[in-house]
Coordinates of C-alpha atoms in Angstrom, one line a residue:
M1 CA -43.1 11.1 -38.2
A2 CA -45.2 8.4 -39.9
G3 CA -46.0 7.6 -43.7
E4 CA -47.8 4.9 -45.5
L5 CA -45.4 4.0 -48.8
L6 CA -47.8 1.6 -50.6
T7 CA -49.0 -1.7 -49.9
T8 CA -49.2 -4.6 -52.4
V9 CA -51.3 -8.3 -52.8
V10 CA -49.1 -12.0 -53.3
H11 CA -51.6 -14.9 -54.7
D12 CA -49.0 -16.8 -56.2
D13 CA -45.4 -17.8 -57.1
R14 CA -44.8 -14.7 -59.4
D15 CA -46.1 -12.5 -56.2
V16 CA -43.5 -14.0 -54.7
F17 CA -41.0 -12.2 -57.1
T18 CA -42.8 -8.8 -57.0
V19 CA -42.6 -8.4 -53.4
R20 CA -39.1 -9.4 -53.1
Q21 CA -38.1 -6.6 -55.7
I22 CA -40.6 -4.2 -54.0
G23 CA -38.9 -4.6 -50.7
R24 CA -35.6 -4.2 -52.2
E25 CA -36.8 -0.6 -53.6
V26 CA -38.6 0.5 -50.5
A27 CA -35.9 -0.3 -48.2
E28 CA -33.4 1.7 -51.0
A29 CA -36.3 4.8 -50.4
V30 CA -36.0 5.1 -47.1
G31 CA -32.0 5.0 -46.5
L32 CA -30.9 1.1 -46.1
D33 CA -27.6 -0.5 -46.9
D34 CA -27.2 -2.9 -49.2
L35 CA -27.1 -5.8 -47.0
D36 CA -30.2 -4.6 -45.2
R37 CA -31.5 -4.5 -48.8
I38 CA -30.8 -8.1 -49.8
R39 CA -32.7 -8.8 -45.6
V40 CA -35.6 -6.9 -46.1
G41 CA -36.0 -9.0 -49.8
T42 CA -35.1 -12.3 -48.6
A43 CA -37.5 -11.7 -45.9
L44 CA -40.6 -11.0 -47.8
S45 CA -40.1 -13.7 -49.8
E46 CA -39.5 -16.5 -46.8
V47 CA -42.8 -15.5 -45.6
G48 CA -44.7 -15.1 -48.7
R49 CA -43.7 -18.4 -50.4
E50 CA -44.9 -19.8 -47.3
L51 CA -47.9 -18.6 -47.4
V52 CA -48.2 -19.3 -51.2
A53 CA -47.9 -22.6 -50.0
G54 CA -50.6 -23.3 -48.2
S55 CA -53.0 -21.7 -50.8
R56 CA -53.2 -18.3 -49.1
D57 CA -53.7 -15.0 -50.3
A58 CA -51.7 -11.5 -48.3
H59 CA -51.9 -8.4 -48.1
I60 CA -48.5 -6.2 -47.4
A61 CA -48.2 -2.8 -46.5
F62 CA -44.9 -0.4 -46.0
R63 CA -44.7 1.9 -44.1
V64 CA -42.3 4.4 -42.0
E65 CA -43.2 5.1 -38.6
S66 CA -40.2 7.0 -36.3
A67 CA -37.2 5.9 -38.4
V68 CA -38.3 2.5 -38.4
L69 CA -39.7 0.9 -42.0
I70 CA -42.2 -1.4 -40.7
V71 CA -43.4 -4.4 -43.2
E72 CA -47.2 -5.5 -41.6
I73 CA -49.0 -8.9 -43.6
T74 CA -52.3 -10.3 -43.4
Y75 CA -53.1 -13.2 -45.0
T76 CA -56.0 -15.3 -45.3
A77 CA -56.9 -18.7 -43.4
G78 CA -55.5 -22.2 -45.3
R79 CA -56.1 -25.4 -45.5
Q80 CA -53.2 -25.6 -42.9
S81 CA -51.2 -23.7 -40.1
I82 CA -48.0 -22.4 -41.6
P83 CA -44.6 -23.4 -41.5
P84 CA -42.2 -21.8 -38.8
A85 CA -39.0 -21.9 -41.0
G86 CA -40.3 -18.9 -42.6
V87 CA -41.3 -16.9 -39.9
M88 CA -37.9 -18.2 -38.0
L89 CA -35.4 -17.2 -40.9
A90 CA -37.2 -14.1 -41.2
S91 CA -36.9 -12.9 -37.6
R92 CA -32.8 -13.8 -38.4
L93 CA -32.9 -10.9 -40.9
M94 CA -34.6 -8.1 -39.6
D95 CA -34.7 -6.6 -36.5
D96 CA -38.3 -7.5 -34.9
V97 CA -40.9 -10.5 -35.9
R98 CA -43.8 -10.9 -34.6
H99 CA -45.9 -13.2 -35.7
D100 CA -50.0 -13.1 -34.4
T101 CA -52.1 -16.1 -35.6
G102 CA -55.3 -15.0 -34.4
V103 CA -55.7 -11.7 -36.4
R104 CA -53.5 -13.8 -39.2
T105 CA -50.7 -11.0 -39.6
I106 CA -47.2 -11.0 -39.5
T107 CA -45.4 -7.9 -38.5
M108 CA -41.6 -7.7 -39.3
T109 CA -39.7 -3.8 -38.5
K110 CA -36.0 -2.8 -39.7
R111 CA -34.6 0.3 -38.5
I112 CA -33.3 3.2 -40.3
A113 CA -29.8 3.2 -40.5
N114 CA -29.0 7.3 -40.4
G115 CA -32.1 7.6 -38.0
R116 CA -34.1 9.9 -40.1
A117 CA -37.4 8.9 -42.0
P118 CA -37.4 10.4 -45.7
G119 CA -39.6 13.1 -46.2
D120 CA -43.4 13.8 -48.0
E121 CA -42.1 14.3 -51.3
V122 CA -39.4 10.8 -51.1
L123 CA -42.3 9.2 -50.4
G124 CA -44.7 10.4 -53.1
E125 CA -41.6 9.4 -55.7
L126 CA -41.3 6.0 -54.0
R127 CA -45.2 5.8 -54.1
A128 CA -45.4 6.9 -57.8
R129 CA -42.4 4.3 -58.9
M130 CA -43.6 1.4 -56.6
T131 CA -47.0 1.7 -58.5
D132 CA -45.8 2.2 -62.0
S133 CA -43.4 -0.8 -62.1
A134 CA -43.9 -3.6 -64.0
P135 CA -44.0 -7.2 -62.2
T136 CA -40.9 -9.2 -62.1
G137 CA -40.7 -12.0 -64.2
V138 CA -38.9 -15.1 -62.7
L139 CA -35.4 -15.1 -64.4
D140 CA -35.3 -11.3 -63.9
E141 CA -36.1 -11.8 -60.4
L142 CA -33.3 -15.0 -60.2
R143 CA -30.6 -13.0 -62.4
Q144 CA -30.8 -10.4 -59.3
Q145 CA -30.5 -13.0 -56.6
N146 CA -27.7 -14.0 -58.1
R147 CA -26.2 -10.7 -58.2
E148 CA -26.9 -10.3 -54.5
L149 CA -25.4 -13.8 -54.1
A150 CA -22.1 -12.7 -56.1
A151 CA -22.1 -9.1 -54.0
A152 CA -22.3 -11.3 -50.9
L153 CA -19.8 -13.6 -51.5
D154 CA -17.4 -11.0 -53.0
D155 CA -18.0 -9.3 -49.2
A156 CA -17.2 -12.7 -47.8
Q157 CA -14.6 -12.8 -49.4
A158 CA -13.3 -9.0 -48.5
Q159 CA -14.3 -9.9 -44.5
R160 CA -12.1 -12.6 -45.0
E161 CA -9.0 -11.2 -46.2
R162 CA -9.5 -8.7 -43.9
L163 CA -9.7 -11.0 -41.4
L164 CA -6.6 -13.0 -42.3
Q165 CA -4.9 -9.3 -42.2
L166 CA -6.1 -8.7 -38.9
N167 CA -5.0 -12.1 -37.5
A168 CA -1.8 -11.5 -38.7
E169 CA -1.2 -7.9 -37.4
L170 CA -2.5 -9.4 -33.5
E171 CA 0.3 -11.8 -34.1
E172 CA 3.2 -9.7 -34.8
T173 CA 1.7 -7.7 -31.7
N174 CA 1.4 -10.2 -29.4
A175 CA 4.8 -11.4 -30.5
G176 CA 5.9 -7.7 -29.7
V177 CA 4.4 -7.9 -26.4
L178 CA 6.0 -11.5 -25.9
A179 CA 9.3 -9.7 -27.0
L180 CA 9.1 -6.9 -24.7
Y181 CA 8.0 -8.5 -21.6
N182 CA 10.8 -10.9 -21.8
Q183 CA 13.2 -8.2 -22.3
L184 CA 11.7 -6.5 -19.3
S185 CA 11.7 -9.5 -17.2
E186 CA 15.5 -10.0 -18.0
E187 CA 16.3 -5.9 -16.9
L188 CA 14.0 -7.1 -13.7
E189 CA 15.8 -9.9 -12.6
E190 CA 19.1 -8.0 -13.8
T191 CA 18.4 -5.1 -11.2
N192 CA 17.0 -7.2 -8.8
R193 CA 20.6 -9.1 -8.7
G194 CA 22.3 -5.8 -8.8
V195 CA 20.1 -4.8 -5.6
V196 CA 20.7 -8.2 -3.9
A197 CA 24.5 -7.5 -5.0
L198 CA 24.3 -4.1 -3.4
Y199 CA 22.7 -5.3 0.2
A200 CA 25.7 -7.2 0.0
E201 CA 28.1 -5.0 -0.4
L202 CA 26.3 -2.4 2.4
D203 CA 26.2 -5.6 4.5
E204 CA 29.7 -6.3 4.1
K205 CA 30.9 -2.1 4.8
S206 CA 28.6 -2.4 7.6
A207 CA 30.6 -5.2 8.8
Q208 CA 33.6 -3.1 8.3
L209 CA 32.6 -0.1 9.7
R210 CA 31.7 -2.1 12.9
E211 CA 35.2 -3.7 12.5
A212 CA 36.7 0.1 12.6
S213 CA 34.8 0.8 15.0
E214 CA 36.0 -1.7 17.3
A215 CA 39.4 -1.5 16.6
R216 CA 39.8 2.8 17.4
N217 CA 38.4 1.3 20.7
R218 CA 40.8 -0.8 21.4
F219 CA 43.5 1.3 20.0
W220 CA 42.3 4.1 22.6
A221 CA 42.2 1.6 25.4
T222 CA 45.7 0.7 24.6
I223 CA 46.5 4.5 24.6
S224 CA 44.5 4.7 28.0
H225 CA 46.7 2.0 29.4
E226 CA 50.3 2.3 27.6
L227 CA 50.3 6.3 27.8
R228 CA 48.4 7.5 30.8
T229 CA 51.1 5.9 33.4
P230 CA 53.8 7.1 32.1
L231 CA 52.7 10.3 31.6
N232 CA 51.6 10.8 35.2
S233 CA 54.8 9.6 35.8
V234 CA 56.9 11.8 34.1
I235 CA 54.6 14.9 35.4
G236 CA 55.0 13.5 38.7
L237 CA 58.8 13.1 38.6
V238 CA 58.6 17.3 37.0
R239 CA 57.0 18.2 39.8
L240 CA 59.6 16.7 42.3
L241 CA 62.8 18.8 40.5
L242 CA 60.5 21.7 41.0
G243 CA 59.6 21.2 44.3
P244 CA 61.4 22.6 47.2
G245 CA 63.0 20.0 47.9
G246 CA 64.9 18.9 44.7
D247 CA 68.1 20.5 43.8
S248 CA 68.7 23.7 43.2
L249 CA 68.2 25.0 39.1
T250 CA 69.7 27.2 36.5
E251 CA 67.1 29.7 34.9
E252 CA 67.2 27.5 31.7
Q253 CA 67.2 23.7 33.0
Q254 CA 64.2 25.3 34.9
L255 CA 62.3 26.3 32.0
Q256 CA 63.6 23.1 30.0
I257 CA 62.0 21.3 33.0
E258 CA 58.7 23.4 32.9
L259 CA 58.6 23.2 29.4
I260 CA 58.6 18.9 29.6
G261 CA 56.1 19.2 32.3
S262 CA 53.7 21.4 29.7
S263 CA 53.8 19.0 26.9
A264 CA 53.1 15.7 29.1
Q265 CA 50.0 18.0 30.8
T266 CA 49.0 18.7 26.8
L267 CA 49.3 14.8 25.7
L268 CA 48.3 13.4 28.5
A269 CA 44.3 15.9 28.0
L270 CA 44.7 15.3 24.2
V271 CA 44.8 11.1 25.4
S272 CA 41.6 11.9 27.6
E273 CA 40.1 13.8 25.6
L274 CA 40.2 10.8 23.2
L275 CA 38.4 8.2 25.0
D276 CA 35.8 10.8 26.3
M277 CA 35.4 11.0 22.3
A278 CA 35.1 7.4 22.0
K279 CA 32.5 7.3 25.1
A280 CA 30.4 9.6 24.1
E281 CA 29.5 7.9 20.5
S282 CA 29.0 4.6 22.3
G283 CA 26.7 6.6 25.0
R284 CA 29.2 5.4 28.1
I285 CA 29.6 8.3 29.0
T286 CA 27.5 9.4 32.5
P287 CA 27.0 12.3 34.1
T288 CA 28.0 12.4 37.8
W289 CA 25.5 14.7 38.9
S290 CA 25.9 17.1 41.6
Q291 CA 24.7 20.6 43.0
V292 CA 27.7 23.1 41.6
D293 CA 28.1 26.6 42.6
L294 CA 28.0 28.2 39.3
T295 CA 29.6 31.5 40.4
D296 CA 32.6 29.9 41.5
M297 CA 32.8 27.7 38.5
A298 CA 32.8 30.5 36.8
E299 CA 35.5 32.6 38.6
R300 CA 37.9 29.6 38.4
L301 CA 37.4 29.9 34.5
R302 CA 38.3 33.0 34.4
M303 CA 41.2 32.8 36.7
T304 CA 42.9 29.6 34.5
L305 CA 42.8 31.5 31.3
R306 CA 43.4 34.4 31.9
P307 CA 46.9 34.2 31.8
T308 CA 46.4 32.9 28.0
S309 CA 44.4 35.5 26.9
G310 CA 46.7 38.5 26.3
A311 CA 45.8 40.8 29.0
D312 CA 47.5 44.1 26.9
T313 CA 44.9 43.2 23.5
V314 CA 42.3 40.6 24.7
R315 CA 39.9 40.9 27.4
L316 CA 37.9 38.1 28.8
V317 CA 35.0 38.8 30.6
V318 CA 33.1 36.3 32.9
D319 CA 28.9 36.9 33.5
V320 CA 26.8 34.3 34.7
S321 CA 24.5 36.5 37.2
G322 CA 21.6 35.5 34.3
G323 CA 22.1 31.8 35.5
P324 CA 20.9 30.4 38.9
R325 CA 23.4 30.5 41.9
V326 CA 23.0 26.7 42.1
L327 CA 22.9 24.2 38.9
V328 CA 22.4 20.2 39.3
T329 CA 25.0 19.2 36.9
D330 CA 28.6 16.9 35.8
E331 CA 30.9 19.7 37.0
V332 CA 33.6 18.1 35.7
L333 CA 31.8 18.2 31.6
L334 CA 30.6 21.3 31.9
T335 CA 33.8 22.2 32.9
R336 CA 35.6 21.4 30.1
I337 CA 32.8 22.1 27.9
L338 CA 32.9 25.8 28.7
R339 CA 37.1 25.5 29.1
N340 CA 37.6 24.2 25.8
L341 CA 35.4 26.5 24.2
L342 CA 36.7 29.8 26.5
S343 CA 40.2 28.2 24.6
N344 CA 39.2 28.3 21.0
A345 CA 37.4 31.8 21.3
L346 CA 41.0 33.5 23.2
K347 CA 43.2 31.0 20.4
F348 CA 41.7 32.9 17.8
T349 CA 41.0 36.4 18.9
E350 CA 44.2 38.4 18.5
A351 CA 42.5 41.8 19.6
G352 CA 38.7 42.5 21.1
E353 CA 37.0 40.7 23.6
V354 CA 36.3 36.8 24.9
S355 CA 32.7 36.7 27.3
M356 CA 30.7 34.1 28.7
S357 CA 27.6 34.5 29.6
A358 CA 24.9 32.5 31.0
R359 CA 20.9 33.1 31.5
L360 CA 17.8 30.9 32.4
D361 CA 15.4 30.3 29.3
G362 CA 12.2 28.6 30.7
D363 CA 13.3 25.0 31.4
D364 CA 16.7 25.3 30.1
I365 CA 20.2 27.2 31.2
V366 CA 21.8 29.1 28.1
F367 CA 25.7 29.3 28.0
V368 CA 27.0 31.9 25.3
V369 CA 30.5 32.4 24.5
A370 CA 31.7 34.6 22.0
D371 CA 34.7 36.4 20.8
T372 CA 35.8 39.0 18.2
G373 CA 38.2 36.8 16.6
I374 CA 38.8 36.0 13.1
G375 CA 35.6 34.4 11.8
I376 CA 34.2 30.8 11.0
P377 CA 33.6 30.9 6.7
R378 CA 29.7 29.7 6.2
E379 CA 31.3 26.8 4.2
Y380 CA 33.0 25.7 6.8
Q381 CA 31.2 25.9 9.8
Q382 CA 29.5 22.6 10.4
R383 CA 33.0 20.9 9.3
V384 CA 34.5 22.1 11.9
F385 CA 32.8 19.9 14.1
E386 CA 34.0 17.0 12.8
E387 CA 37.7 15.1 14.4
F388 CA 40.6 16.6 13.6
Y389 CA 39.2 19.3 11.1
Q390 CA 40.9 22.9 10.4
V391 CA 39.5 25.4 9.0
P392 CA 42.0 25.9 5.8
G393 CA 44.5 29.5 6.7
T394 CA 44.3 28.8 10.6
A395 CA 47.4 27.2 10.8
A396 CA 49.5 30.4 12.3
L397 CA 47.4 30.8 15.2
N398 CA 46.4 26.7 16.1
G399 CA 49.9 26.3 17.4
R400 CA 49.2 23.0 19.2
G401 CA 45.8 22.7 17.9
T402 CA 44.5 19.1 16.6
G403 CA 40.7 20.2 15.5
L404 CA 38.9 18.1 19.1
G405 CA 37.6 21.2 20.8
L406 CA 34.5 21.9 19.2
P407 CA 33.5 18.1 18.6
Y408 CA 34.8 17.7 22.0
A409 CA 32.1 20.5 23.2
R410 CA 29.7 18.9 21.7
R411 CA 29.6 15.3 22.1
L412 CA 30.1 16.4 26.1
T413 CA 27.1 18.7 25.5
E414 CA 24.7 16.3 24.1
A415 CA 25.6 13.4 26.8
L416 CA 24.0 15.6 29.5
G417 CA 21.5 15.9 27.4
G418 CA 21.9 19.5 25.7
T419 CA 22.5 20.9 22.5
L420 CA 26.0 23.0 20.8
H421 CA 24.9 25.4 17.7
L422 CA 27.9 28.1 16.2
S423 CA 27.1 31.2 14.4
S424 CA 30.1 33.0 12.9
T425 CA 31.0 36.2 10.4
P426 CA 34.3 36.3 9.0
G427 CA 36.2 39.1 10.2
S428 CA 33.6 40.0 13.3
G429 CA 33.6 36.8 15.2
T430 CA 31.9 33.7 16.4
S431 CA 29.2 32.9 19.0
V432 CA 28.9 29.7 20.6
T433 CA 25.3 28.6 22.2
V434 CA 25.2 25.9 24.7
R435 CA 21.4 25.3 25.6
L436 CA 21.5 22.6 29.3
P437 CA 18.1 21.5 30.2
L438 CA 18.1 22.6 34.2
V439 CA 17.6 19.6 36.8
S440 CA 16.0 20.4 39.8
D441 CA 17.9 17.6 41.5
A442 CA 20.7 15.0 41.6
P443 CA 19.1 12.1 39.6
G444 CA 22.3 9.9 41.0
D445 CA 25.7 9.8 42.2
G446 CA 26.3 8.3 38.6
I447 CA 28.9 6.2 37.4
P448 CA 32.6 7.1 39.1
G449 CA 35.3 7.5 36.2
T450 CA 32.9 7.6 33.7
S451 CA 33.3 11.9 33.2
A452 CA 35.6 13.3 31.3
G453 CA 39.8 13.5 32.2
T454 CA 41.7 12.8 35.4
S455 CA 42.1 16.1 36.6
G456 CA 39.1 17.4 39.0
P457 CA 37.0 20.4 38.2
G458 CA 39.5 23.0 39.2
E459 CA 42.8 21.4 37.6
P460 CA 43.9 23.6 34.9
D461 CA 44.0 20.8 32.2
T462 CA 45.0 22.1 28.6
P463 CA 41.7 22.0 26.8
G464 CA 41.5 20.3 23.5
E465 CA 42.1 22.6 20.8
G466 CA 39.6 23.0 17.6

């Protein structure tokens, strides 16, 4: 939208005051604020003063185009060039000032803040009012300038007070941020000290655990040296007393000596299993690989454990037909694993059946020992693999149990590169699955003497009991 508001001329100083007044009123009519009105009036008076000082006449036109107030000043030739001071000051007050000396035109523009030009009706009223307005006197214009100056000073004072208030708030905010930063720094430093102390405590605990582990290993080594020899001596003496070359014994004496031998065998087996547990934890059990007749090994286990199975109430079933005839493994370790599992099953089964089966599953051989015994509650099914742990309420069935059977069997299974898992339902029985990788040929002779126990694969060692 475009519209010419009005035009006026400047011949002398009086006209300069008039054009200043007209500039303010035009600015007000198009919607400029108070400060912009003063800027437009001041820019016109400065340029008009320079033109009049050079004995020039000027024609000034006001118009609005695209929400922009345009003031176009056309002047006549003068005796000397126009000093640049007035135009430079006007350029600081207006949005854009262009001086074309070739056509003797100065164009000044000011954007209307609301972005909208006044309508035709408003422009008409403004033209009529500007045409009918009387010229402004010097004193009246001076009075108006003083009022504008006072308003500008008041505004500057208000802005200065506002700036001081903002500075005070900023300083207060900075003080709060600094205090918060200091607090966070102290908390972080305290946390760091706590972390360092925690690491130190963890290092200390680790050292204590290493010392405890070394002490336990030394203790078991002492047991091996101090207990194995006298226990073997006791077992040998029992055999001499019960052998054909010994003195004749009464039935009661023979029973007592057999009890002594059985107790010594049990203690010797417990010592051996404790040592094997220590070796397995430290990774020092090295299997002695060899070819094992799986059927013969299973039959020996069945014959060894059958007397303890309670022939009238518990049936022991061993079926390994699903596995290979010959298996490459450490016979001593595998025998001890299965003997411990069968012994536990028989011990906790008062009536029903205990079974052991073998089958091939891909590249693995799977042994399953199942019973119809009392079962293990779900909350204890992981704890039974802790050393010396016994399920509460089974003391009457445990007899001489030590809580080492299942942990011992799992350690030996892991030494053979396999896994051992347990599933159980209270009142229905327990099933233990041993999964071992198949070995196509014996990897080597192993390290003699590192396998468990002192007895051979066929000797009826008393198993560790869980």
